[in-house]
Coordinates of N, CA, C and O in Angstrom, one line a residue:
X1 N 77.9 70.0 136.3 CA 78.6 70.2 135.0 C 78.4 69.0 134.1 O 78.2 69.2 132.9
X2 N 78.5 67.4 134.6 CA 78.1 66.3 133.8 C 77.2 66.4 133.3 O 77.2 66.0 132.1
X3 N 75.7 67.2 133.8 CA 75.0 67.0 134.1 C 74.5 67.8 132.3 O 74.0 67.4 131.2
X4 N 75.0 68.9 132.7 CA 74.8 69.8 131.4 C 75.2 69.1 130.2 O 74.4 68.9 129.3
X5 N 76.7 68.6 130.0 CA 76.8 68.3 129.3 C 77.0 66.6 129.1 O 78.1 66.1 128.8
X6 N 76.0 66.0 129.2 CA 75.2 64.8 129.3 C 73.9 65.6 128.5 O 73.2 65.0 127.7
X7 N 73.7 66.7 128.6 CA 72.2 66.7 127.9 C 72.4 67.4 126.5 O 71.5 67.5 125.7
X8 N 73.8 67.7 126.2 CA 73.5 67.9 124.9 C 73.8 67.1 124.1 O 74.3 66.0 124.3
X9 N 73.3 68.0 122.6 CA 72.5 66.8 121.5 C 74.1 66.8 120.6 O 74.4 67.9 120.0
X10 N 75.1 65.6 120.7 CA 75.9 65.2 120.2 C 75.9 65.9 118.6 O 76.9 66.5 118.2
X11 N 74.8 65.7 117.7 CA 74.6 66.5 116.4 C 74.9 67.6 116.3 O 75.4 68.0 115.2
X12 N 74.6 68.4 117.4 CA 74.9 69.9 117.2 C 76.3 70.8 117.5 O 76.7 71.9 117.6
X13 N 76.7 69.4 117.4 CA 78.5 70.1 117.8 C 78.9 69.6 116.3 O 78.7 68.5 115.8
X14 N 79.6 70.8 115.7 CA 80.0 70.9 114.3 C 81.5 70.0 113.7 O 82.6 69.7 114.3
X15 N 81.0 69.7 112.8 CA 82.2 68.1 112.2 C 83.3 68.1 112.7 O 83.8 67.2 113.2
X16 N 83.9 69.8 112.5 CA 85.3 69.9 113.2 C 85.6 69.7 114.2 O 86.8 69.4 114.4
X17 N 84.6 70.0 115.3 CA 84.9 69.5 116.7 C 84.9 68.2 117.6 O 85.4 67.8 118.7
X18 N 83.9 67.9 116.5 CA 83.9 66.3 116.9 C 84.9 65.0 117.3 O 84.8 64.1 118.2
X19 N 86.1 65.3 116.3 CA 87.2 65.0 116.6 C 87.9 65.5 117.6 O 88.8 64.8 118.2
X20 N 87.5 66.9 118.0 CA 88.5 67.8 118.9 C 89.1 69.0 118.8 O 88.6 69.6 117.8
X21 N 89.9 69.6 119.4 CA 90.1 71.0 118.6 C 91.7 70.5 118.7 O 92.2 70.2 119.8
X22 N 92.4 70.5 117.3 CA 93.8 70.5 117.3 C 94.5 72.0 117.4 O 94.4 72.8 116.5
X23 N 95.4 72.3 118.6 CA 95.5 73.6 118.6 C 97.1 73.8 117.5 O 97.7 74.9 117.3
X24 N 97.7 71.9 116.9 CA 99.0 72.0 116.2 C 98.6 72.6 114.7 O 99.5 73.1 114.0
X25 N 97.5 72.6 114.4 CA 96.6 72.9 113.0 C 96.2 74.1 112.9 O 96.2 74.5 111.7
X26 N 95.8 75.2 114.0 CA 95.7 76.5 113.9 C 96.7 76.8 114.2 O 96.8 77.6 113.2
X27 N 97.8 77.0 114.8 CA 98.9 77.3 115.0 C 100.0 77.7 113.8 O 100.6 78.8 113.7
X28 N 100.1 76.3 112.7 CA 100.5 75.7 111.4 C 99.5 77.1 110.5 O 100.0 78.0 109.8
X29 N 98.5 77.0 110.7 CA 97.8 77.8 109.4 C 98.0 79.3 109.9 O 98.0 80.1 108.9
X30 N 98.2 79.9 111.2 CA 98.8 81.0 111.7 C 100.1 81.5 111.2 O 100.4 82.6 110.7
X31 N 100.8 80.6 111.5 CA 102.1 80.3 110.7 C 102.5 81.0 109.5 O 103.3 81.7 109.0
X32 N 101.6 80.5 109.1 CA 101.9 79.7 107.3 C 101.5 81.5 106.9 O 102.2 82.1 106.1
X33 N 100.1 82.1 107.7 CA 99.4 83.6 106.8 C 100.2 84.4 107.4 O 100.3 85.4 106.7
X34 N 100.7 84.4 108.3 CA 102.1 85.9 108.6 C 103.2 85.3 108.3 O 104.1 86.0 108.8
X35 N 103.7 84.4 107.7 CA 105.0 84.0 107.3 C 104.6 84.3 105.3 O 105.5 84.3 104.4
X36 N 103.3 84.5 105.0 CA 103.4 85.0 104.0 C 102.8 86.8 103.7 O 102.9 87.5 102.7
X37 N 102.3 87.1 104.9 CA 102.5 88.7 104.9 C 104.0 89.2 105.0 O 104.4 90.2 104.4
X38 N 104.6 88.5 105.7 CA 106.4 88.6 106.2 C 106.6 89.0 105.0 O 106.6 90.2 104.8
X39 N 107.0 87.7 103.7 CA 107.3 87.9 102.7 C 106.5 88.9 101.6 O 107.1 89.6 100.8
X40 N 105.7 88.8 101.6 CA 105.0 90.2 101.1 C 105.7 91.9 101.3 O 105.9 92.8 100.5
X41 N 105.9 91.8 102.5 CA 106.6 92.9 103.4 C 108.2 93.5 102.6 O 108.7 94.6 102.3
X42 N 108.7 92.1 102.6 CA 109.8 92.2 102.4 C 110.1 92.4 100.9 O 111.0 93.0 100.5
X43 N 109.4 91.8 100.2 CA 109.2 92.0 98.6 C 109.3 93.3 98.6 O 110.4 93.9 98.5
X44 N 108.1 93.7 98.9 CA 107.6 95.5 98.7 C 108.3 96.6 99.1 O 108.2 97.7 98.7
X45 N 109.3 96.0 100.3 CA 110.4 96.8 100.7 C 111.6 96.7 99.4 O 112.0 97.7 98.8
X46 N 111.9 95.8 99.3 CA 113.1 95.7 97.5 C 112.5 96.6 96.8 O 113.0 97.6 96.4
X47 N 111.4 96.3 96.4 CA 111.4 97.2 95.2 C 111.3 98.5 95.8 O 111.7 99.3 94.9
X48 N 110.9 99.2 97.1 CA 110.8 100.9 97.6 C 112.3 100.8 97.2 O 112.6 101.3 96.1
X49 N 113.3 100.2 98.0 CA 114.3 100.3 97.7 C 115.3 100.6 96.2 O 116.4 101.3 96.0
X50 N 114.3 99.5 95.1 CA 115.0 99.7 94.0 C 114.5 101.0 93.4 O 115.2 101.8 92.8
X51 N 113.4 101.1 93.5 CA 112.6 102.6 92.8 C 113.0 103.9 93.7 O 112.5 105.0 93.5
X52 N 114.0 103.7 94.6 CA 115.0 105.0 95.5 C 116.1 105.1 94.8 O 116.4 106.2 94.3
X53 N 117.0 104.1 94.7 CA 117.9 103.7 93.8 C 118.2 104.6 92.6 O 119.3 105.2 92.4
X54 N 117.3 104.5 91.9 CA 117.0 104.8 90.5 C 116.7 106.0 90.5 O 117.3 106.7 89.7
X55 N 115.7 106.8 91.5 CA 115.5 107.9 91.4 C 114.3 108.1 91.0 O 113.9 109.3 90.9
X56 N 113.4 106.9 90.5 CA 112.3 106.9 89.8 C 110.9 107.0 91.1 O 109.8 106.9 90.7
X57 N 111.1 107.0 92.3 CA 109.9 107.3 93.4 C 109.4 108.6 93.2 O 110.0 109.5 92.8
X58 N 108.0 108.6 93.7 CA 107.5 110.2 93.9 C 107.9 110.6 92.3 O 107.2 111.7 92.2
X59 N 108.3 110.5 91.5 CA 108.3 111.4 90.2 C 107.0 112.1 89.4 O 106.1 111.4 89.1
X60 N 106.9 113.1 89.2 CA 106.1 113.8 88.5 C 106.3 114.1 87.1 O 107.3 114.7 86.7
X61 N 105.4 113.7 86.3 CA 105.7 114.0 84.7 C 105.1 115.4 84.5 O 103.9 115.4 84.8
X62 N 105.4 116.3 84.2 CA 105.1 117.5 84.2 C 104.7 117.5 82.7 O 105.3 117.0 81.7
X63 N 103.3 118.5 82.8 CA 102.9 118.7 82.1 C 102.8 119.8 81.2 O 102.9 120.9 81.9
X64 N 102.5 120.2 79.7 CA 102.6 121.6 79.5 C 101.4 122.3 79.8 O 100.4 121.6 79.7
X65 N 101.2 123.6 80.2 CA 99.6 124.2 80.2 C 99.7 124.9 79.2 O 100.8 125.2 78.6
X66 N 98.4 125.4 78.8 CA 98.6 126.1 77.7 C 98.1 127.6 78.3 O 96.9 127.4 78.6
X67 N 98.3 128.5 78.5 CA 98.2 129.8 79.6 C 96.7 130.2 78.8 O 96.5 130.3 77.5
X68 N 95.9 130.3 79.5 CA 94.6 131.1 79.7 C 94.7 132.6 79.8 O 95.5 133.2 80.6
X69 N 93.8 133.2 79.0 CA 93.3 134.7 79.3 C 92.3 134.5 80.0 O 91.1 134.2 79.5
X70 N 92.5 134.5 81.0 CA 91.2 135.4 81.7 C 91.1 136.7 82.2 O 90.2 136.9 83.1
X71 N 91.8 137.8 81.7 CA 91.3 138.6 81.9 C 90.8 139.2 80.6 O 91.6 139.1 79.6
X72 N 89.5 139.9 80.5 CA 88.9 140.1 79.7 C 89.2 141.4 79.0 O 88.9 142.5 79.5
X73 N 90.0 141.2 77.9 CA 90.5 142.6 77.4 C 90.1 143.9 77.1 O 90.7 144.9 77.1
X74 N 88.3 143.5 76.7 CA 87.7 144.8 76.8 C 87.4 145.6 78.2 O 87.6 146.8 78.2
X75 N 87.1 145.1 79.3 CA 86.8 145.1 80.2 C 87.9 146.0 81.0 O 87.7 147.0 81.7
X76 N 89.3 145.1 80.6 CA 90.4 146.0 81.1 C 90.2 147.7 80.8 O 89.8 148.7 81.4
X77 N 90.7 147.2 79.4 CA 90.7 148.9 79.1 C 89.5 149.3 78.9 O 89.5 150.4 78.2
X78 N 88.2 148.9 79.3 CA 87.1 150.3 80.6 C 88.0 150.6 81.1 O 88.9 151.5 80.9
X79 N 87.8 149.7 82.1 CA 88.8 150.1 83.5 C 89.9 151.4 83.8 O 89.9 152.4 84.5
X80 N 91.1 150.7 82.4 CA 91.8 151.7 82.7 C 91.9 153.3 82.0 O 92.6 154.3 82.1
X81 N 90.7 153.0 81.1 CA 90.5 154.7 80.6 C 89.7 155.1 81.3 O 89.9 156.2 81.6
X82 N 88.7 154.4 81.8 CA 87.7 155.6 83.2 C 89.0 155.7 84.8 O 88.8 156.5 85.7
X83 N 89.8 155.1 84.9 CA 90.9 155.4 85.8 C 91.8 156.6 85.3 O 92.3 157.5 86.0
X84 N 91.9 156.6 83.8 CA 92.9 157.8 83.6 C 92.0 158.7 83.5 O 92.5 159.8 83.5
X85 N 90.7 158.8 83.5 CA 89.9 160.2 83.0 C 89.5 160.5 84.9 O 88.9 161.6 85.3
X86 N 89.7 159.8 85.5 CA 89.5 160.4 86.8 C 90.8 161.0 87.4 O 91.1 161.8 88.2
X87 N 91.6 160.2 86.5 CA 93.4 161.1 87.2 C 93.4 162.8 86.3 O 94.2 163.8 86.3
X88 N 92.5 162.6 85.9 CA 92.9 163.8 84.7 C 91.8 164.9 85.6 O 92.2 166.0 86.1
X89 N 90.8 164.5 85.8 CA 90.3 165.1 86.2 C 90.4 165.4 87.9 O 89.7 166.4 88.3
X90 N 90.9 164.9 88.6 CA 92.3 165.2 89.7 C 93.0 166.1 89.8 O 92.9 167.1 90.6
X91 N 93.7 165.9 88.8 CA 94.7 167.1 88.4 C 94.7 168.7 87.9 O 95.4 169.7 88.0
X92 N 93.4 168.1 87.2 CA 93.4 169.5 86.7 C 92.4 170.2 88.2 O 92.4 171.5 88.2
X93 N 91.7 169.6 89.0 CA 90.9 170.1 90.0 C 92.5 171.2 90.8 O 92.8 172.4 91.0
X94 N 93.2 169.8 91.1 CA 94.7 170.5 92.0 C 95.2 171.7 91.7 O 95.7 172.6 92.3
X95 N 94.9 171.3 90.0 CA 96.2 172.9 89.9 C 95.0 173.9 89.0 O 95.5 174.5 88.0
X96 N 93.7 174.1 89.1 CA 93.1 174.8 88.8 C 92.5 175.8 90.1 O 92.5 175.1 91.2
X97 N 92.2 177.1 90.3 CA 92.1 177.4 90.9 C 90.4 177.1 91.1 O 89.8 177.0 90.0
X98 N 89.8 176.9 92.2 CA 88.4 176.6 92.9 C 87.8 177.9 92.3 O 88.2 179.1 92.3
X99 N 86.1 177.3 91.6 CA 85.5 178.2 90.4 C 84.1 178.8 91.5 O 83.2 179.5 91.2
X100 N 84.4 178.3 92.5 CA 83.3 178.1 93.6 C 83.9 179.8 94.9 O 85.0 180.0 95.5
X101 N 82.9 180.5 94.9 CA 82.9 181.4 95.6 C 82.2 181.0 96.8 O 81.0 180.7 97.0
X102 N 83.8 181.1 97.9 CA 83.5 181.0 99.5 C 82.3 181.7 100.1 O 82.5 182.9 100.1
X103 N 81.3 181.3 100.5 CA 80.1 182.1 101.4 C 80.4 183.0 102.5 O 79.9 184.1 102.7
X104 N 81.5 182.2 103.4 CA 82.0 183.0 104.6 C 82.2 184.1 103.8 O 81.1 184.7 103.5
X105 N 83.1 184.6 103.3 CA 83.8 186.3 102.5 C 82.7 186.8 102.6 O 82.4 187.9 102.2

């Protein structure tokens, strides 16, 4: 193990380690970035809070529509005059008597 590290090249170990590795300096800067997510946390929790309060969360501003035709008015009434001219023609089949002479007889 001396042996190895006896052969390396002192240059290639990077500035920061040269001195050593301080583990009170990563610890401190660990610290410091979740002690300010913490507070982040807690900010954003007040205001959920204040914007429940108020009633102003989730709100929707509604909007007006203005109602569309889509159904196409000519189109309709085809429809429903070739519907009544088939009911007519129904009816008068029902209560007319059959113009058609049975073969059996």
């Amino acid at each position: 193990m001396f042996n190895f590290l006896s052969k390396l090249n002192i240059n290639q170990i990077p500035h920061s380690f040269k001195n050593g590795i301080n583990p009170h300096k990563h610890w401190i800067l660990l610290l410091q970035f979740f002690s300010g997510v913490f507070v982040c946390l807690i900010i954003f929790s007040f205001y959920l809070l204040y914007e429940i309060k108020n009633e102003q969360i989730f709100q929707i501003n509604k909007t007006v529509d203005i109602p569309v035709n889509i159904i196409k008015e000519k189109t309709l009434k085809n429809v429903t005059d070739s519907l009544q001219e088939r009911k007519a023609m129904q009816d008068s089949i029902k209560n007319n008597s059959s113009s058609r002479i049975d073969p059996s007889l």
